[in-house]
mmCIF file of C-alpha atoms in Angstrom:
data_model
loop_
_atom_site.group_PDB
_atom_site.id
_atom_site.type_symbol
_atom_site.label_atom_id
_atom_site.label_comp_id
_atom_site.label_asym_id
_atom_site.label_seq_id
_atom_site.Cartn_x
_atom_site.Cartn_y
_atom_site.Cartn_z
ATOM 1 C CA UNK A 275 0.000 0.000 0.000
ATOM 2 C CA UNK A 276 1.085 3.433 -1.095
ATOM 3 C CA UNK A 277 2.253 5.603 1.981
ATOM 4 C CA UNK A 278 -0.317 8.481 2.370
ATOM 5 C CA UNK A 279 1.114 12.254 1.989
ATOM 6 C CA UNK A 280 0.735 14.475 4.055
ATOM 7 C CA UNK A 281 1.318 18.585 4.062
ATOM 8 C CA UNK A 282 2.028 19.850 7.116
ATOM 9 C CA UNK A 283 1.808 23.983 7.276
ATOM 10 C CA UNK A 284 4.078 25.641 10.675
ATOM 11 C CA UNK A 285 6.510 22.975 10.161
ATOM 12 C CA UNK A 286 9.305 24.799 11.938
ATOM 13 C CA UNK A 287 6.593 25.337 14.703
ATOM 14 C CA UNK A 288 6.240 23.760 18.537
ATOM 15 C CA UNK A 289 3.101 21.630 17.207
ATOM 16 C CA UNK A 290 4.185 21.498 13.335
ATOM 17 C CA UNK A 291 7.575 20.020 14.148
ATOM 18 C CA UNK A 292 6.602 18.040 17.230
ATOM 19 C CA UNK A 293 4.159 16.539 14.427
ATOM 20 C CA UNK A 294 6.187 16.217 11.495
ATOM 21 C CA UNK A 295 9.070 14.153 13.981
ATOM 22 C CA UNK A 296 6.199 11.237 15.140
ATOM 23 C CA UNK A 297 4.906 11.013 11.769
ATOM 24 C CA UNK A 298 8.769 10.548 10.617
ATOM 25 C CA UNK A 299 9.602 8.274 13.105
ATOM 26 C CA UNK A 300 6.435 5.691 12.239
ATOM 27 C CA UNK A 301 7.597 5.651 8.611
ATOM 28 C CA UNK A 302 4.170 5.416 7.160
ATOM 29 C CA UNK A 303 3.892 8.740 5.763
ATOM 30 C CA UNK A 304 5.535 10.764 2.716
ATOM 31 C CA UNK A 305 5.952 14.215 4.379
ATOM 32 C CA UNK A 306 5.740 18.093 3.293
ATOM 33 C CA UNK A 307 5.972 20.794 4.954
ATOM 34 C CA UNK A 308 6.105 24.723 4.312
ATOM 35 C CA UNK A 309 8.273 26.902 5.264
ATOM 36 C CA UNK A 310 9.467 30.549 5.401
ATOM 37 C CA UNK A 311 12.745 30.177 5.869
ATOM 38 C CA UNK A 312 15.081 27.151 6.219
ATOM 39 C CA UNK A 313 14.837 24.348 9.218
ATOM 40 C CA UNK A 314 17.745 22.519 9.896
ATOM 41 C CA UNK A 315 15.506 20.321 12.375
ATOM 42 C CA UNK A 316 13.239 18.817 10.130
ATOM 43 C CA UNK A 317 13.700 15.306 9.923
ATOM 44 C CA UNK A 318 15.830 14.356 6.125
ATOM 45 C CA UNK A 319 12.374 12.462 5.096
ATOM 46 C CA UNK A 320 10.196 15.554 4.865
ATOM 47 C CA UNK A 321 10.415 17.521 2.010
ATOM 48 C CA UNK A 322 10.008 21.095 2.609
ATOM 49 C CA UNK A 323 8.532 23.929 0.367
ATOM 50 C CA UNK A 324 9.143 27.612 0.614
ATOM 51 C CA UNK A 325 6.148 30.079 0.846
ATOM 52 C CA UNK A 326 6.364 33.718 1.656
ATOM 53 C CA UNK A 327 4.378 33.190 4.815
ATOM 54 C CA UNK A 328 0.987 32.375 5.128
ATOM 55 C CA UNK A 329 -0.904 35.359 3.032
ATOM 56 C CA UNK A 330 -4.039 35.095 0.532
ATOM 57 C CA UNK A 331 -1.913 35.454 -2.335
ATOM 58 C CA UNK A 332 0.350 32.348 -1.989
ATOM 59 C CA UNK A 333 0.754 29.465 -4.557
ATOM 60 C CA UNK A 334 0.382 25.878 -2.915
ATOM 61 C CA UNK A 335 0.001 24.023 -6.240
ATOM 62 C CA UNK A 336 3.190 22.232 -5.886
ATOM 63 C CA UNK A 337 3.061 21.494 -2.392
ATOM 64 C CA UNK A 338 -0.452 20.100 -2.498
ATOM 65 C CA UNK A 339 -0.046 17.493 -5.656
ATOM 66 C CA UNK A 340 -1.143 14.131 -4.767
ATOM 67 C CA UNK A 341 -1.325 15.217 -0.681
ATOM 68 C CA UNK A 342 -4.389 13.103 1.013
ATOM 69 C CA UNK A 343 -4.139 15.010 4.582
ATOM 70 C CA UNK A 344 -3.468 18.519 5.131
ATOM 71 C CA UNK A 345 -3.056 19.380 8.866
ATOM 72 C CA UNK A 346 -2.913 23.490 9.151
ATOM 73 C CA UNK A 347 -1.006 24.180 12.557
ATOM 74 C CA UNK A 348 0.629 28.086 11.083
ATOM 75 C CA UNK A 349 -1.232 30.970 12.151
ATOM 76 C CA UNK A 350 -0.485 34.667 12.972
ATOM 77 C CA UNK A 351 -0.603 33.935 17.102
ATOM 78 C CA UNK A 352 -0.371 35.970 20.086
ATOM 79 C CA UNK A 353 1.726 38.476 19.752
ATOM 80 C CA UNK A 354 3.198 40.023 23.051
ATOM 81 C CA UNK A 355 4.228 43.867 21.073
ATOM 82 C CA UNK A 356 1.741 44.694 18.716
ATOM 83 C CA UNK A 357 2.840 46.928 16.593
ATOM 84 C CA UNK A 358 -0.643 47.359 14.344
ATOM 85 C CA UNK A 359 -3.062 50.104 15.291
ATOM 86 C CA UNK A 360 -5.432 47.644 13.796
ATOM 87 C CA UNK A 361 -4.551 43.704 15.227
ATOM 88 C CA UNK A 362 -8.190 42.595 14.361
ATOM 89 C CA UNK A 363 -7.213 43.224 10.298
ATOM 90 C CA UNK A 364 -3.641 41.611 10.145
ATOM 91 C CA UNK A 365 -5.321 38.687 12.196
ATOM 92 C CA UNK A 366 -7.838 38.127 9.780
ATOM 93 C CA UNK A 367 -5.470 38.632 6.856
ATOM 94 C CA UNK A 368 -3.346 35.442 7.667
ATOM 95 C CA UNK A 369 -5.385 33.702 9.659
ATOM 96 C CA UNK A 370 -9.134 34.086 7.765
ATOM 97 C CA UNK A 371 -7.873 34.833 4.091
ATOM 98 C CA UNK A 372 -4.510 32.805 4.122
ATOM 99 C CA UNK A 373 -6.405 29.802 5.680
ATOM 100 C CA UNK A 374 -9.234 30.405 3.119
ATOM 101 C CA UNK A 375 -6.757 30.405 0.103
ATOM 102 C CA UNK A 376 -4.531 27.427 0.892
ATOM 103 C CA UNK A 377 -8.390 25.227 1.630
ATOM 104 C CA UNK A 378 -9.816 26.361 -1.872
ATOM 105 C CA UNK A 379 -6.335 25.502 -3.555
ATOM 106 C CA UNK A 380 -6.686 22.056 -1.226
ATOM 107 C CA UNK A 381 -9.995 21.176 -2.491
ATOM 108 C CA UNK A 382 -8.685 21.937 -6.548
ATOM 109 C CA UNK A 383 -5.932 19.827 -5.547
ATOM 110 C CA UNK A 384 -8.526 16.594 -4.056
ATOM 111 C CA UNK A 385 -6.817 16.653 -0.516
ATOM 112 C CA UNK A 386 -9.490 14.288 1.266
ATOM 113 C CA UNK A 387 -9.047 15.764 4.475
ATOM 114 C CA UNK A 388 -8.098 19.223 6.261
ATOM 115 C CA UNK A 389 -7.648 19.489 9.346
ATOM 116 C CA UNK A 390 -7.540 22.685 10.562
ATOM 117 C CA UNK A 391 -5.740 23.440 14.354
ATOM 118 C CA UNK A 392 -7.670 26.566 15.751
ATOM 119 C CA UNK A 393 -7.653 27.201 19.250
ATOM 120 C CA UNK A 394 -10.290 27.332 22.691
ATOM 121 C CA UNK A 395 -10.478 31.049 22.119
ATOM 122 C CA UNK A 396 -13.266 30.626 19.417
ATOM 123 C CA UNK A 397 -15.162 29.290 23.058
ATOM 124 C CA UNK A 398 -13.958 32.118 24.921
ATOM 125 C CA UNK A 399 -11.398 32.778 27.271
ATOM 126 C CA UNK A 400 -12.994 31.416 30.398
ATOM 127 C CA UNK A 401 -15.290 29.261 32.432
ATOM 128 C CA UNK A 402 -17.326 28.953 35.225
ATOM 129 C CA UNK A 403 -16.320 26.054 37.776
ATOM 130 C CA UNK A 404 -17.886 22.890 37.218
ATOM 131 C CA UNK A 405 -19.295 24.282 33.309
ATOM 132 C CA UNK A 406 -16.470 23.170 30.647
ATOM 133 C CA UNK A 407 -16.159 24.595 27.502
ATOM 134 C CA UNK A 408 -17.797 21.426 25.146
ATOM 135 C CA UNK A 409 -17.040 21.260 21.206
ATOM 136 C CA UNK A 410 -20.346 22.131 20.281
ATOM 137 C CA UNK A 411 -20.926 24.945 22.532
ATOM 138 C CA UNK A 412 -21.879 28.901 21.341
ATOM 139 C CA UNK A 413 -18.954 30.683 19.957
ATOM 140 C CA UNK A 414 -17.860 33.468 22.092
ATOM 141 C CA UNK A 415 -14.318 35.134 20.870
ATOM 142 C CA UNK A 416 -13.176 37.644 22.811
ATOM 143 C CA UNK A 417 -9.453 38.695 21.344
ATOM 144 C CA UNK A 418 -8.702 39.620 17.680
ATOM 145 C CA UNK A 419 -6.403 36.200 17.511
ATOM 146 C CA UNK A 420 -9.811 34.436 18.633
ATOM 147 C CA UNK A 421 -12.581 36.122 16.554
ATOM 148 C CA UNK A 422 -9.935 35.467 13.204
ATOM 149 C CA UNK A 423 -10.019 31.621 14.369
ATOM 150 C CA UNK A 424 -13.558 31.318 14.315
ATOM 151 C CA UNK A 425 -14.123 33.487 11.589
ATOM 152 C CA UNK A 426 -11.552 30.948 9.372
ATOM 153 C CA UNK A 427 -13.823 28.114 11.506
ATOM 154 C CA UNK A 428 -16.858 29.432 10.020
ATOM 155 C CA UNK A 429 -15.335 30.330 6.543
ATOM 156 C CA UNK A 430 -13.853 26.351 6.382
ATOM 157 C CA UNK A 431 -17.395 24.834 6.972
ATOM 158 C CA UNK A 432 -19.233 27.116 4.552
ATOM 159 C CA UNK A 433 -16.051 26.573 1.413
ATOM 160 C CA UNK A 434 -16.034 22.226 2.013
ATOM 161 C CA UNK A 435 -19.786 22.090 2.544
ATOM 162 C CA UNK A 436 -20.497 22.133 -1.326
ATOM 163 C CA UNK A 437 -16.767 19.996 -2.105
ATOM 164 C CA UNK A 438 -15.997 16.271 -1.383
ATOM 165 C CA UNK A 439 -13.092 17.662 1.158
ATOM 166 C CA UNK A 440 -13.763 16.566 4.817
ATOM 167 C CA UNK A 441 -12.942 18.957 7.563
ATOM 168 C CA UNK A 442 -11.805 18.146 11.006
ATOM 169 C CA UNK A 443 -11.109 21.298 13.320
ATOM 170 C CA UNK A 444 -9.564 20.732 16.864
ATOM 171 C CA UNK A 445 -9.178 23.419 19.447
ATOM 172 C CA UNK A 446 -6.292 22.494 21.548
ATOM 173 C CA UNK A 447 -6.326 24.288 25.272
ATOM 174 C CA UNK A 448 -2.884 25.781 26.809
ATOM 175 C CA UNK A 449 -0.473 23.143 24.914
ATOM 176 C CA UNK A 450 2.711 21.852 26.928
ATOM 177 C CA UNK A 451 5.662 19.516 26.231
ATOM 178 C CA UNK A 452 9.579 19.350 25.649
ATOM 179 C CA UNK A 453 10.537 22.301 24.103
ATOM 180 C CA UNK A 454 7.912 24.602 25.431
ATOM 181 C CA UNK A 455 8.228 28.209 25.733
ATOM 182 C CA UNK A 456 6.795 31.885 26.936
ATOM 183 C CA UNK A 457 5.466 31.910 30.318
ATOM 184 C CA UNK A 458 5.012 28.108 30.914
ATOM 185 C CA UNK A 459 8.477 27.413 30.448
ATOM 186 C CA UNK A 460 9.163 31.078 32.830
ATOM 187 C CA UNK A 461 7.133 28.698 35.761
ATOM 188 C CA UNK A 462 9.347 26.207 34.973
ATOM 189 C CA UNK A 463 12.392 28.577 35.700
ATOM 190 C CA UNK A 464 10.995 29.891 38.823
ATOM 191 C CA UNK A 465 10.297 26.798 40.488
ATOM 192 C CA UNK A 466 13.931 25.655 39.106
ATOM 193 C CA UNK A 467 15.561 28.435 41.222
ATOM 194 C CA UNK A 468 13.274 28.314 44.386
ATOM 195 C CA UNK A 469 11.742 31.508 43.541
ATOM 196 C CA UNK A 470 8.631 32.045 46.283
ATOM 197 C CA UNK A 471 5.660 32.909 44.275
ATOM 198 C CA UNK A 472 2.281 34.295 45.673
ATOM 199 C CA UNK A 473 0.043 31.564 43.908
ATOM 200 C CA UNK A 474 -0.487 28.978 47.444
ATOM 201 C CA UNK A 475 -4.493 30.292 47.411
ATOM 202 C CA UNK A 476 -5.425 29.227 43.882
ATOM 203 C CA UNK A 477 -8.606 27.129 43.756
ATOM 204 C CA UNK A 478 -9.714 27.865 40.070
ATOM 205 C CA UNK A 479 -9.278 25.063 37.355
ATOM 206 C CA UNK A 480 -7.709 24.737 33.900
ATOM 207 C CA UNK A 481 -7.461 22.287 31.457
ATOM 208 C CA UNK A 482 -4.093 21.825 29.819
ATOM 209 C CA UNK A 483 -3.089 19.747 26.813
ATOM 210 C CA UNK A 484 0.203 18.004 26.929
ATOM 211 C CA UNK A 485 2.012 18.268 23.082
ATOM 212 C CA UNK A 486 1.664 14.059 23.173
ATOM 213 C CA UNK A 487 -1.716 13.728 23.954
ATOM 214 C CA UNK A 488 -2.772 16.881 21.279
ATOM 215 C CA UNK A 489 -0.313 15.475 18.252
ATOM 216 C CA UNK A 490 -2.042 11.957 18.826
ATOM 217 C CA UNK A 491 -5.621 13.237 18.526
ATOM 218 C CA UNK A 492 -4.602 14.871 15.319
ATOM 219 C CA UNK A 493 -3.059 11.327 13.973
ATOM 220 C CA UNK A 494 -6.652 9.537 14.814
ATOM 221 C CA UNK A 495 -8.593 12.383 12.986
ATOM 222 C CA UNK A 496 -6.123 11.094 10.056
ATOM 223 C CA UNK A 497 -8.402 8.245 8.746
ATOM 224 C CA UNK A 498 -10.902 7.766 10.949
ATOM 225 C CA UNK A 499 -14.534 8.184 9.507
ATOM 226 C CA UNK A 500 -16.340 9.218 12.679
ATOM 227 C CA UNK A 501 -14.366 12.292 12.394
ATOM 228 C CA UNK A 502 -14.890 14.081 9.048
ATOM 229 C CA UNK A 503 -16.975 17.524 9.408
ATOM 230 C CA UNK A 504 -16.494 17.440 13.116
ATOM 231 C CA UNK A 505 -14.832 19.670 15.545
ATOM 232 C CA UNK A 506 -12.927 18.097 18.881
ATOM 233 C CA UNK A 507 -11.781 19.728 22.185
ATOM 234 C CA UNK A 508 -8.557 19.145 22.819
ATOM 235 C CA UNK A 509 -7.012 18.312 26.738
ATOM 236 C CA UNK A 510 -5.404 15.544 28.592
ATOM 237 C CA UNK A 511 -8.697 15.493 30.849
ATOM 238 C CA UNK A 512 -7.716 16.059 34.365
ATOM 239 C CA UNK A 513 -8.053 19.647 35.203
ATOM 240 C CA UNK A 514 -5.784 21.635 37.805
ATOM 241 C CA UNK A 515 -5.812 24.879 40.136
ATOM 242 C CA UNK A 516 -2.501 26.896 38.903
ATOM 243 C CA UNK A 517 -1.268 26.222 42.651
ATOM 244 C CA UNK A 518 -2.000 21.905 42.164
ATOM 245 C CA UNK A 519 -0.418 22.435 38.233
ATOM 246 C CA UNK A 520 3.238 24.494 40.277
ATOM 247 C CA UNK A 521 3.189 21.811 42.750
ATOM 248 C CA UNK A 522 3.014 18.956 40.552
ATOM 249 C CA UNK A 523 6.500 20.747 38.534
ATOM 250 C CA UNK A 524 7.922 21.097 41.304
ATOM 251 C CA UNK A 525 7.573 17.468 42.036
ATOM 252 C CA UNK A 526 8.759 16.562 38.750
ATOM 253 C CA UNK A 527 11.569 18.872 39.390
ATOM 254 C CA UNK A 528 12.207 17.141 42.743
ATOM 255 C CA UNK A 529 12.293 20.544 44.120
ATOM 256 C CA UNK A 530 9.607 22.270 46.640
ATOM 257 C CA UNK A 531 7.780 24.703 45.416
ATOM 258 C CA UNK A 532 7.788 27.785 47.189
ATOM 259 C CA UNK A 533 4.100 28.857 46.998
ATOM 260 C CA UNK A 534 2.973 32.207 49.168
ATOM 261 C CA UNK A 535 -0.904 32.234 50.165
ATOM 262 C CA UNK A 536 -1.609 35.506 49.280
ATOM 263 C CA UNK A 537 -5.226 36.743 48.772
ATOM 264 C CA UNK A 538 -6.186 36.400 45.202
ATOM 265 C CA UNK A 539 -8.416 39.487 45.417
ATOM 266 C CA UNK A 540 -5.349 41.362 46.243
ATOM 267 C CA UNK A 541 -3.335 40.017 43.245
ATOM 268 C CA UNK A 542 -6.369 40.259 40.527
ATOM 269 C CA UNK A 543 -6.825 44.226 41.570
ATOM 270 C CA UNK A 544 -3.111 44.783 41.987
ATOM 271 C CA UNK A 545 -2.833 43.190 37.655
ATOM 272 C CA UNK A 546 -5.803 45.586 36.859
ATOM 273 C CA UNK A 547 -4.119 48.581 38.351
ATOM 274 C CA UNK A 548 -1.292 47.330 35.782
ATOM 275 C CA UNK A 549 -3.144 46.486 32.558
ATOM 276 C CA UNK A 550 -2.571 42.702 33.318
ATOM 277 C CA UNK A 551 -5.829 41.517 33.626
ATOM 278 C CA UNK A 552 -5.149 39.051 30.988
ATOM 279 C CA UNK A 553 -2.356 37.391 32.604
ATOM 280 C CA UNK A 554 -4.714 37.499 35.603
ATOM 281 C CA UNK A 555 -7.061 36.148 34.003
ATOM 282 C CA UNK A 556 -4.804 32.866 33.072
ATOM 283 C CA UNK A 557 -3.519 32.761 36.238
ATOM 284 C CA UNK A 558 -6.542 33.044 38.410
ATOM 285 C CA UNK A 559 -9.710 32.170 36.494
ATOM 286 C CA UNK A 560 -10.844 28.904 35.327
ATOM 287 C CA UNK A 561 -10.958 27.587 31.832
ATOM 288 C CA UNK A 562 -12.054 24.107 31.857
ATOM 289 C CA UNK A 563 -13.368 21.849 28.624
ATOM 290 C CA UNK A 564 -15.152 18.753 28.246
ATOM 291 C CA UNK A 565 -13.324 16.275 25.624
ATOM 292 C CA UNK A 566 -16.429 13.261 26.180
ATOM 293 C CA UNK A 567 -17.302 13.874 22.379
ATOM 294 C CA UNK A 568 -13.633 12.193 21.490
ATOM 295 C CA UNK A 569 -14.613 8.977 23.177
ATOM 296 C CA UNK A 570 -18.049 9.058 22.324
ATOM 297 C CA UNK A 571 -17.172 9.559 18.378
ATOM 298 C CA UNK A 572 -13.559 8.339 17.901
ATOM 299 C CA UNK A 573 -13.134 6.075 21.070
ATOM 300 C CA UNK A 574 -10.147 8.479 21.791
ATOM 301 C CA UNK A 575 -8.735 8.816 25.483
ATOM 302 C CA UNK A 576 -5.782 10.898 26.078
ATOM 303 C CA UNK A 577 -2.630 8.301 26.398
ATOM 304 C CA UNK A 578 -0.884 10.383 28.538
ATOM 305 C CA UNK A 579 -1.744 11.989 31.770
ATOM 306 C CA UNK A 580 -0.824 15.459 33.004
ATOM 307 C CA UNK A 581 1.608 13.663 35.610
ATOM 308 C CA UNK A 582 3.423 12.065 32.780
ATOM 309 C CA UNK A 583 3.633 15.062 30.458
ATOM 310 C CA UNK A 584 4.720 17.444 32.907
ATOM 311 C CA UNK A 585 7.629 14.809 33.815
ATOM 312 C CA UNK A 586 8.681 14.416 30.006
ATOM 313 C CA UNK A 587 8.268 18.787 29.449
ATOM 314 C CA UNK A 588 11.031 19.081 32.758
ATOM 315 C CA UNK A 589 13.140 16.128 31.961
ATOM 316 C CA UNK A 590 13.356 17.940 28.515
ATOM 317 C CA UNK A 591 13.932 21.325 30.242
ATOM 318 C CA UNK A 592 16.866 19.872 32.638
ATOM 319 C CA UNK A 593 18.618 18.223 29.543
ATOM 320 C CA UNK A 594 18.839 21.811 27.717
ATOM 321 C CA UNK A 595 20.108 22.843 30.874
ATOM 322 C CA UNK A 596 23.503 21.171 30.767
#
């Protein structure tokens, strides 16, 4: 049997590559990517194409002939100094139209399935206790980097809906693993030094995703049938306070971790005085979601749990630090 091809966009990316290295290592796959700019990571069997970044205007012919899976993990993301007076536009520009134009050239090309990677913004950026976020739930964006997800959401259903091209879409929560960065991998460094931090009081809950569990939800929506023109949450399906998710590093660091009761109250009003209510709001609220639609359609269970892929993202942390 012929190997199936797949194109895999973000390639040089914490999910693309993380992707692109299981599929290589199972041998089953012939393997694209895209790229911006040169990788010397990729694995030698992937076969990489160069695209001026991800805008409506790009040619994917030649990366899309004879592909049968295209997983879309690039995207304009968060970005920490904006520099647009109008974010909402330049979202929607890569994320809406790019998205839109690499689908319609997908569908020309007879990719059988896309599977686009948007993101638990499109259900909002937080939950009350003991009320997850489910895949089938009311959008309700709040950022521009969330409204452009759901908006490319939206566009994907409406383009394949008329075209033989099945669509999977998976919103992923806060994704962890080796090689993680920004402000996960900052708790990581904090607890590493025996930095006391104020977070002892913490009784929200989160849902995380470890990079394991996420990359092998995205290989069952490869084939199977259940899960064409469906849309899957994304978690490993234990959900923590942020004090229980410090703790448990600091146990796989097999260091204490130095966590200060103070009032939450205190802390949310001192990050408003700030203009940090977001990072507050990550820190302090709860954003839980309810993955029982992946066992119910695909008879998917996350493989890891949260104990195991916290152990694998700080053995991976302690080996870059020698």
């Amino acid at each position: 049997m012929n190997a199936s091809t797949v194109l895999v966009t973000g390639g040089s990316g914490f999910l693309g590559g993380a992707l692109l290295r299981t599929l290589a290592s199972q041998k089953e796959y012939s393997l694209r990517t895209a790229l911006r700019r040169d990788c010397k990571s990729l694995p030698a069997s992937v076969r990489a194409f160069n695209v001026p970044g991800l805008t409506p205007t790009v040619d994917w012919q030649a990366a899309l002939v004879d592909v049968d899976v295209v997983v879309h993990a690039a995207a304009r993301v968060h970005v920490m100094d904006e520099q647009s007076g109008d974010p909402l536009t330049e979202f929607r520009l890569i994320n809406v139209e790019g998205t839109l134009n690499l689908a319609r050239q997908a569908v020309k090309a007879k990719v059988r399935r896309f599977i686009y990677i948007s993101s638990i913004k499109v259900n909002g950026e937080s939950t009350v206790p003991g009320r997850a976020f489910t895949a089938d739930d009311p959008f309700s964006p709040v950022d521009p980097y969330g409204i452009s997800k759901c908006e490319a959401e939206e566009a994907l259903r409406q383009l394949v809906s008329s075209t033989s091209m099945e669509l999977v879409i998976i919103r992923p929560v806060l994704v962890y693993g080796p090689g993680v960065k920004a402000n996960f991998l900052s708790m990581i460094r904090w607890l590493d030094r025996g930095v006391p931090l104020p977070f002892g009081a913490i009784v929200n809950k989160r849902s995380l995703v470890s990079l394991d569990n996420l990359i092998d939800l995205i290989l069952t929506c490869f084939s199977h049938p259940a899960a064409a023109n469906q849309t899957f949450l994304a978690s490993d399906g234990e959900d923590v306070s942020t004090t229980e998710l410090l703790m448990k590093i600091g146990r796989a660091l097999n260091k204490p971790a130095r966590l200060l009761p103070f009032p939450v109250a205190f802390m949310r009003l001192g990050a408003k005085l700030l203009g940090r209510e977001a990072i507050a709001q990550r820190l302090f609220g709860s954003l839980q979601v309810d993955i029982s639609k992946n066992l119910r359609l695909l008879g998917w269970v996350p493989p890891m749990s949260l104990d195991q892929g916290l152990n694998a993202t700080v053995q991976a942390y302690l080996e870059s630090q020698k």
